[in-house]
Amino acid sequence: MSLASPMVQEPASVSEPDVAAKVAARSVNVYYGEKHALKDVSVDIPARAVTAFIGPSGCGKSTFLRCINRMNDTIPICRVTGDITIDAKDIYDPRLDVVLLRARVGMVFQKPNPFPKSIYENVAYGPRLHGMARNKTELDEIVVGSLKRASLFEEVKDRLNDQGTGLSGGQQQRLCIARAIAVSPEVILMDEPCSALDPIATAKIEELIDELRTNFTIVIVTHSMQQAARVSQRTAFFHLGSLVEEGSTEQIFTNPKDKRTQDYITGRFG
Amino acid sequence: MTDTSIAPPATGTRTFDYGSDEALARVKRRYQAEGRFKLYGLLAVLFAGAFVFVLLADIVRKGMPAFFEHRVVMTLDLDASLIDPTGRREVDALRNGDYNKIVMDAWRANFPEVTQRAERRRLEALVSSGAADDLRGAILRDPSLIGKKLRFPVLLSDDADLHFKGLSTGMSAVAGNGALDVQVNGREVTLIGSGQPFATILADVKAGLLRDADRANAELARLPASQQGGQNVALDAKRAELTARVADLKRRAGDAGGAEMIDFAAMPSRIVRAEGAFIQLREIGPASAKGFLLVAPQRAITRLDAWTVTTFATPESNRKASDADIAWLESLNARGVIEKAFATRFFTSGDSREPELAGIRGALIGSALTLLVTLIVCLPLGVGAAVYLEEFAPKNRLTDILEVNINNLAAVPSIVFGLLGLAMFLNFFGLPRSAPLVGGLVLALLVLPTIIIASRAALSAVPPSIKEAALGVGASHQQAIFHHVLPLAMPGIMTGTIIGMAHALGETAPLLMIGMVAFIVDIPQAVTDPGTVLPVQIYLWSDLPEIAFQAKTAGAILVLLAFLFIMNGAAILLRRRFERRW
Ligand SMILES: Nc1ncnc2c1ncn2[C@@H]1O[C@H](COP(=O)(O)OP(=O)(O)O)[C@@H](O)[C@H]1O
Ligand SMILES: [Mg+2]
């Protein structure tokens, strides 16, 4: 069965490698203690486009994603080798400040995780941390702007001081996206951002992702091939810790080169 | 693989009748087992509940008297020459006034018939030595009272107080029958009835004689039998004496008309009351009695038409308040000058050798200062250690060993911490003995593991997603923890801290080791002043022989329990209100 191909409604509009890669990974290996979780992954992620990572559960998608903002540093047993560059600068350079890196590379998690604070405070936290606003008006501007770009402002404008955790799941996830874009990142990493949401909330997030790609480089991990097909321009398929195939979304879903990719997108395993 | 055909399970081939008798019996047994289990659980809860209830009821019953005191309201003549002979109203002079004389003069004026020295001393002992201090306080507060007459509540002594709290002897009164002729000779009184007004009392006394005879008989029976050959002179003499006594007692008991002396060591006292007089009966015949005038009547009496006999159930020599004491107190009570009031003194004064003056203020302040030291040491140290171990420390052997030992520390008997405190803080660092500072440090050792463990649990209960969210927007590890994780863990940390503090508040053993068990009258003003704490005060009081201290002990226990309840209640409230579940 080929459920993937009809889902590709709009062909990837962003031209491919003619734009220089925003993020480039070369021979990345990740070990969790003895476990070799990611094997020799090399991939280019273009700027201002959505790149989707797909693959069966446990194949290392999240692991790779977390390499890009060095979130794996927080796991003591995790060891990363190889090179990852953003704008041709090595992000594992010991002179690079990991905190600043994470400001440039925002992240949205699988389960919506707003701070148990007000909606305003959720968004304002990052900008305040980095001293992005000189006064309250500027901060208000950033917060409102971020909420607007996350398509959440209209729904919450009357209750900015309410708890962020009191929102619905989809709204919470959009709040997390607003929180991420408030610090003006260049890259946004999303790890299965819709897996905890209902279809309507999912549709809204997907719509939002599509809007955001005009300004941000987006990497999204998803276990839903339809979602990958709907939102992404490029797709990378992971299997057992290796990057099997990477290409334009259209090509991956209509004309996969690798047998394993074909098996996966036609639902033969996964 | 998908093509594996699955064999039906073995039992699937047999039909099983869930309606069979055997199956139904099994269901019934299951229900019975469940019912039994519920019953056991309920019984256990009821048993525990009853236990707690009995315990509390007992402490409340014993402790309530500690919160009340009895005073006699008298008009004191604030004679300026006694208080301030110079008349300059200087505080030092006022402080040295002879307030005791003012109080005692007024007090003795109630019973002019008391002139004999020993009796007077007994009478004076019924007023607390704190009464003069109370008066001094009142004058110092308002010197303009000097020279005036002041109605003032004079604190009674512990024995007097206990009498009014019903702890000296049971008292019962019956109306006497028939008129009495009274002959008064000094304090000696002879009462002569027209009929036989004292017959019932006499019968009681005679019944007592019979009981004495029985007792003597029993003693006689217990004596070893006389040996055949050898003779024991002492034993034989004793036997003869006992035999004679039994005979005498029986004879007297049989002679219904014979007069008897009251034996104050063995019999209830009988007091005839009339016209304000208290006459202690000493020798009773059926128609007449001789007695002693404990309290003089309001007017001279020769004949009594209405009188009552009050029985003090406990024999006089078995109680601290003598017949005279009780007569004086009851006389005042009848005059309506005894007042019962809430004993604020219990909360406002320190320890004392006089039970009626002893309070828990010193212990309360001592406990507060001690806990303050404990908190100041424990909270930052405990939370800091917990944050470090939970969030920053590398996971290696060293931290594993640390962790195990922190858990071990929580299980070390508290007395060991007391010994450690003695060796370290007192002997090595030379800190002052008995000081809340040292007590607080020792308790800090005790509570620290509790706080560390509770704080770590609270920290690890905060979901990692919150930390990741903060890291994700570019917060440093430390910022993520101090901005997000720690505030979210705070209710849990506070709960653990309060429970730890409640534990420390109730702790006694280690404080005994560092000398906080001394008798200290002064209320500690600083953490280096000698002091004691509430549980140790309870321990100290529980050891004292005075009955009044038993009530104080129970009263102090009530206060301690109240604080513990409040603290644990606050902990529960905190947990309910603020601890969130993810
Ligand atoms: N913190 C970790 N510690 C040890 N092993 C991990 C950890 N995180 C992931 N792994 C392992 O690494 C592999 C890849 O995991 P992950 O990247 O989460 O997969 P995916 O996101 O594709 O489902 C899995 O086998 C997983 O068990
Ligand atoms: Mg994953």
Short mmCIF file of N, CA, C and O in Angstrom, two decimals, chain A residues 93-163:
data_model
loop_
_atom_site.label_atom_id
_atom_site.label_comp_id
_atom_site.label_asym_id
_atom_site.label_seq_id
_atom_site.Cartn_x
_atom_site.Cartn_y
_atom_site.Cartn_z
N ASP A 93 33.10 22.52 19.56
CA ASP A 93 34.32 23.25 19.89
C ASP A 93 34.30 23.57 21.38
O ASP A 93 33.34 24.15 21.89
N PRO A 94 35.35 23.18 22.11
CA PRO A 94 35.33 23.43 23.56
C PRO A 94 35.24 24.91 23.91
O PRO A 94 34.82 25.25 25.01
N ARG A 95 35.61 25.79 22.97
CA ARG A 95 35.53 27.21 23.30
C ARG A 95 34.11 27.74 23.17
O ARG A 95 33.80 28.84 23.61
N LEU A 96 33.26 26.93 22.53
CA LEU A 96 31.89 27.41 22.31
C LEU A 96 31.08 27.24 23.59
O LEU A 96 31.19 26.24 24.30
N ASP A 97 30.28 28.25 23.89
CA ASP A 97 29.46 28.19 25.09
C ASP A 97 28.16 27.46 24.77
O ASP A 97 27.38 27.88 23.93
N VAL A 98 27.97 26.36 25.47
CA VAL A 98 26.84 25.50 25.15
C VAL A 98 25.51 26.20 25.45
O VAL A 98 24.51 25.98 24.79
N VAL A 99 25.54 27.08 26.43
CA VAL A 99 24.31 27.79 26.78
C VAL A 99 23.89 28.71 25.64
O VAL A 99 22.71 28.78 25.27
N LEU A 100 24.86 29.38 25.04
CA LEU A 100 24.54 30.26 23.92
C LEU A 100 24.09 29.43 22.71
O LEU A 100 23.21 29.83 21.96
N LEU A 101 24.72 28.26 22.57
CA LEU A 101 24.31 27.38 21.47
C LEU A 101 22.84 27.04 21.59
O LEU A 101 22.09 27.09 20.62
N ARG A 102 22.43 26.73 22.81
CA ARG A 102 21.04 26.32 23.01
C ARG A 102 20.08 27.49 22.82
O ARG A 102 18.90 27.29 22.54
N ALA A 103 20.58 28.70 22.99
CA ALA A 103 19.73 29.84 22.68
C ALA A 103 19.55 29.95 21.17
O ALA A 103 18.50 30.36 20.69
N ARG A 104 20.60 29.57 20.44
CA ARG A 104 20.51 29.67 18.97
C ARG A 104 19.76 28.48 18.38
O ARG A 104 19.23 28.57 17.28
N VAL A 105 19.79 27.39 19.11
CA VAL A 105 19.11 26.18 18.62
C VAL A 105 18.01 25.82 19.62
O VAL A 105 18.26 25.21 20.64
N GLY A 106 16.82 26.25 19.34
CA GLY A 106 15.72 26.02 20.28
C GLY A 106 15.20 24.60 20.17
O GLY A 106 15.49 23.88 19.22
N MET A 107 14.43 24.22 21.18
CA MET A 107 13.94 22.84 21.16
C MET A 107 12.51 22.77 21.67
O MET A 107 12.15 23.44 22.63
N VAL A 108 11.73 21.94 21.01
CA VAL A 108 10.35 21.67 21.43
C VAL A 108 10.26 20.16 21.67
O VAL A 108 10.72 19.38 20.84
N PHE A 109 9.69 19.81 22.80
CA PHE A 109 9.78 18.41 23.22
C PHE A 109 8.51 17.64 22.90
O PHE A 109 7.48 18.20 22.53
N GLN A 110 8.64 16.35 23.10
CA GLN A 110 7.55 15.43 22.77
C GLN A 110 6.30 15.75 23.58
O GLN A 110 5.22 15.91 23.04
N LYS A 111 6.51 15.85 24.90
CA LYS A 111 5.37 16.18 25.76
C LYS A 111 5.43 17.68 26.03
O LYS A 111 6.49 18.18 26.37
N PRO A 112 4.31 18.40 25.83
CA PRO A 112 4.35 19.84 26.13
C PRO A 112 4.85 20.04 27.56
O PRO A 112 4.35 19.41 28.49
N ASN A 113 5.85 20.89 27.73
CA ASN A 113 6.41 21.08 29.06
C ASN A 113 6.52 22.54 29.44
O ASN A 113 7.59 23.04 29.72
N PRO A 114 5.38 23.26 29.45
CA PRO A 114 5.47 24.66 29.91
C PRO A 114 5.90 24.69 31.37
O PRO A 114 5.64 23.75 32.12
N PHE A 115 6.58 25.78 31.75
CA PHE A 115 6.89 25.97 33.16
C PHE A 115 5.59 26.16 33.92
O PHE A 115 4.66 26.79 33.40
N PRO A 116 5.51 25.69 35.13
CA PRO A 116 4.29 25.95 35.91
C PRO A 116 4.25 27.40 36.38
O PRO A 116 4.25 27.68 37.57
N LYS A 117 4.25 28.30 35.41
CA LYS A 117 4.19 29.73 35.69
C LYS A 117 3.17 30.33 34.74
O LYS A 117 2.55 29.61 33.97
N SER A 118 3.06 31.64 34.76
CA SER A 118 2.06 32.28 33.90
C SER A 118 2.49 32.15 32.43
O SER A 118 3.66 31.90 32.13
N ILE A 119 1.53 32.32 31.55
CA ILE A 119 1.81 32.25 30.12
C ILE A 119 2.88 33.27 29.76
O ILE A 119 3.86 32.97 29.07
N TYR A 120 2.72 34.48 30.30
CA TYR A 120 3.69 35.55 30.03
C TYR A 120 5.08 35.14 30.48
O TYR A 120 6.04 35.25 29.71
N GLU A 121 5.16 34.64 31.71
CA GLU A 121 6.47 34.28 32.26
C GLU A 121 7.12 33.16 31.46
O GLU A 121 8.34 33.11 31.31
N ASN A 122 6.32 32.25 30.96
CA ASN A 122 6.85 31.16 30.15
C ASN A 122 7.63 31.70 28.96
O ASN A 122 8.73 31.25 28.68
N VAL A 123 7.03 32.67 28.28
CA VAL A 123 7.66 33.20 27.08
C VAL A 123 8.77 34.16 27.45
O VAL A 123 9.82 34.21 26.80
N ALA A 124 8.57 34.91 28.54
CA ALA A 124 9.54 35.95 28.89
C ALA A 124 10.81 35.39 29.49
O ALA A 124 11.82 36.08 29.54
N TYR A 125 10.76 34.14 29.93
CA TYR A 125 11.91 33.60 30.67
C TYR A 125 13.20 33.67 29.86
O TYR A 125 14.21 34.19 30.32
N GLY A 126 13.15 33.14 28.63
CA GLY A 126 14.35 33.10 27.80
C GLY A 126 14.90 34.49 27.51
O GLY A 126 16.08 34.78 27.80
N PRO A 127 14.08 35.39 26.95
CA PRO A 127 14.57 36.75 26.67
C PRO A 127 15.16 37.42 27.90
O PRO A 127 16.18 38.10 27.82
N ARG A 128 14.55 37.23 29.04
CA ARG A 128 15.04 37.86 30.26
C ARG A 128 16.42 37.28 30.62
O ARG A 128 17.34 37.99 30.99
N LEU A 129 16.54 35.97 30.44
CA LEU A 129 17.78 35.27 30.76
C LEU A 129 18.94 35.85 29.94
O LEU A 129 20.05 36.02 30.43
N HIS A 130 18.65 36.14 28.68
CA HIS A 130 19.72 36.58 27.79
C HIS A 130 19.78 38.10 27.68
O HIS A 130 20.50 38.62 26.85
N GLY A 131 18.99 38.77 28.49
CA GLY A 131 19.01 40.23 28.46
C GLY A 131 18.61 40.80 27.12
O GLY A 131 19.20 41.75 26.62
N MET A 132 17.60 40.19 26.50
CA MET A 132 17.23 40.63 25.16
C MET A 132 16.37 41.88 25.17
O MET A 132 16.24 42.55 24.16
N ALA A 133 15.74 42.16 26.30
CA ALA A 133 14.90 43.34 26.38
C ALA A 133 15.48 44.28 27.41
O ALA A 133 15.93 43.86 28.47
N ARG A 134 15.49 45.57 27.06
CA ARG A 134 16.05 46.52 27.99
C ARG A 134 15.01 47.00 29.01
O ARG A 134 15.35 47.48 30.06
N ASN A 135 13.76 46.91 28.64
CA ASN A 135 12.72 47.35 29.58
C ASN A 135 11.46 46.53 29.37
O ASN A 135 11.39 45.66 28.51
N LYS A 136 10.50 46.84 30.18
CA LYS A 136 9.26 46.06 30.20
C LYS A 136 8.54 46.13 28.84
O LYS A 136 8.02 45.12 28.36
N THR A 137 8.56 47.30 28.22
CA THR A 137 7.85 47.44 26.94
C THR A 137 8.47 46.52 25.90
O THR A 137 7.75 45.83 25.16
N GLU A 138 9.79 46.50 25.87
CA GLU A 138 10.46 45.64 24.90
C GLU A 138 10.15 44.18 25.16
O GLU A 138 9.91 43.40 24.24
N LEU A 139 10.13 43.86 26.45
CA LEU A 139 9.85 42.47 26.81
C LEU A 139 8.43 42.10 26.39
O LEU A 139 8.19 41.04 25.80
N ASP A 140 7.50 43.03 26.67
CA ASP A 140 6.11 42.80 26.26
C ASP A 140 6.04 42.56 24.75
O ASP A 140 5.36 41.66 24.28
N GLU A 141 6.81 43.37 24.03
CA GLU A 141 6.82 43.24 22.57
C GLU A 141 7.27 41.84 22.16
O GLU A 141 6.66 41.20 21.32
N ILE A 142 8.38 41.41 22.77
CA ILE A 142 8.91 40.09 22.42
C ILE A 142 7.88 39.00 22.74
O ILE A 142 7.62 38.11 21.92
N VAL A 143 7.26 39.11 23.93
CA VAL A 143 6.32 38.08 24.35
C VAL A 143 5.13 38.04 23.40
O VAL A 143 4.75 36.97 22.89
N VAL A 144 4.57 39.21 23.13
CA VAL A 144 3.39 39.26 22.26
C VAL A 144 3.75 38.78 20.86
O VAL A 144 3.05 37.97 20.27
N GLY A 145 4.91 39.26 20.38
CA GLY A 145 5.34 38.85 19.05
C GLY A 145 5.52 37.36 18.95
O GLY A 145 5.07 36.72 17.98
N SER A 146 6.15 36.78 19.96
CA SER A 146 6.38 35.34 19.93
C SER A 146 5.07 34.58 19.97
O SER A 146 4.88 33.60 19.24
N LEU A 147 4.17 35.04 20.82
CA LEU A 147 2.88 34.36 20.92
C LEU A 147 2.13 34.47 19.60
O LEU A 147 1.47 33.52 19.16
N LYS A 148 2.26 35.61 18.96
CA LYS A 148 1.58 35.79 17.67
C LYS A 148 2.15 34.84 16.64
O LYS A 148 1.43 34.19 15.89
N ARG A 149 3.50 34.78 16.59
CA ARG A 149 4.12 33.91 15.59
C ARG A 149 3.81 32.44 15.89
O ARG A 149 3.83 31.61 14.98
N ALA A 150 3.51 32.15 17.15
CA ALA A 150 3.15 30.77 17.47
C ALA A 150 1.64 30.56 17.34
O ALA A 150 1.11 29.54 17.79
N SER A 151 0.95 31.54 16.74
CA SER A 151 -0.50 31.48 16.53
C SER A 151 -1.26 31.18 17.82
O SER A 151 -2.24 30.45 17.82
N LEU A 152 -0.77 31.74 18.90
CA LEU A 152 -1.44 31.47 20.17
C LEU A 152 -2.03 32.74 20.76
O LEU A 152 -2.94 32.68 21.59
N PHE A 153 -1.54 33.88 20.28
CA PHE A 153 -1.87 35.13 20.95
C PHE A 153 -3.38 35.36 21.05
O PHE A 153 -3.89 35.71 22.12
N GLU A 154 -4.08 35.13 19.93
CA GLU A 154 -5.52 35.43 19.93
C GLU A 154 -6.25 34.64 21.02
O GLU A 154 -7.19 35.12 21.63
N GLU A 155 -5.76 33.43 21.26
CA GLU A 155 -6.47 32.58 22.23
C GLU A 155 -6.15 32.94 23.67
O GLU A 155 -6.94 32.66 24.57
N VAL A 156 -5.00 33.55 23.92
CA VAL A 156 -4.60 33.76 25.32
C VAL A 156 -4.43 35.22 25.68
O VAL A 156 -4.01 35.52 26.80
N LYS A 157 -4.75 36.14 24.76
CA LYS A 157 -4.40 37.54 25.03
C LYS A 157 -5.07 38.09 26.29
O LYS A 157 -4.55 39.02 26.89
N ASP A 158 -6.19 37.52 26.67
CA ASP A 158 -6.89 38.04 27.86
C ASP A 158 -6.42 37.37 29.15
O ASP A 158 -6.87 37.73 30.23
N ARG A 159 -5.60 36.39 29.02
CA ARG A 159 -5.20 35.68 30.25
C ARG A 159 -3.71 35.35 30.25
O ARG A 159 -3.31 34.23 30.53
N LEU A 160 -2.94 36.38 29.94
CA LEU A 160 -1.49 36.17 29.91
C LEU A 160 -0.93 35.83 31.29
O LEU A 160 0.15 35.26 31.40
N ASN A 161 -1.70 36.18 32.33
CA ASN A 161 -1.18 35.91 33.67
C ASN A 161 -1.70 34.59 34.24
O ASN A 161 -1.41 34.25 35.37
N ASP A 162 -2.47 33.87 33.42
CA ASP A 162 -2.92 32.56 33.89
C ASP A 162 -1.79 31.55 33.76
O ASP A 162 -0.85 31.75 32.99
N GLN A 163 -1.94 30.47 34.51
CA GLN A 163 -0.93 29.42 34.46
C GLN A 163 -0.82 28.81 33.06
O GLN A 163 -1.84 28.50 32.43
#
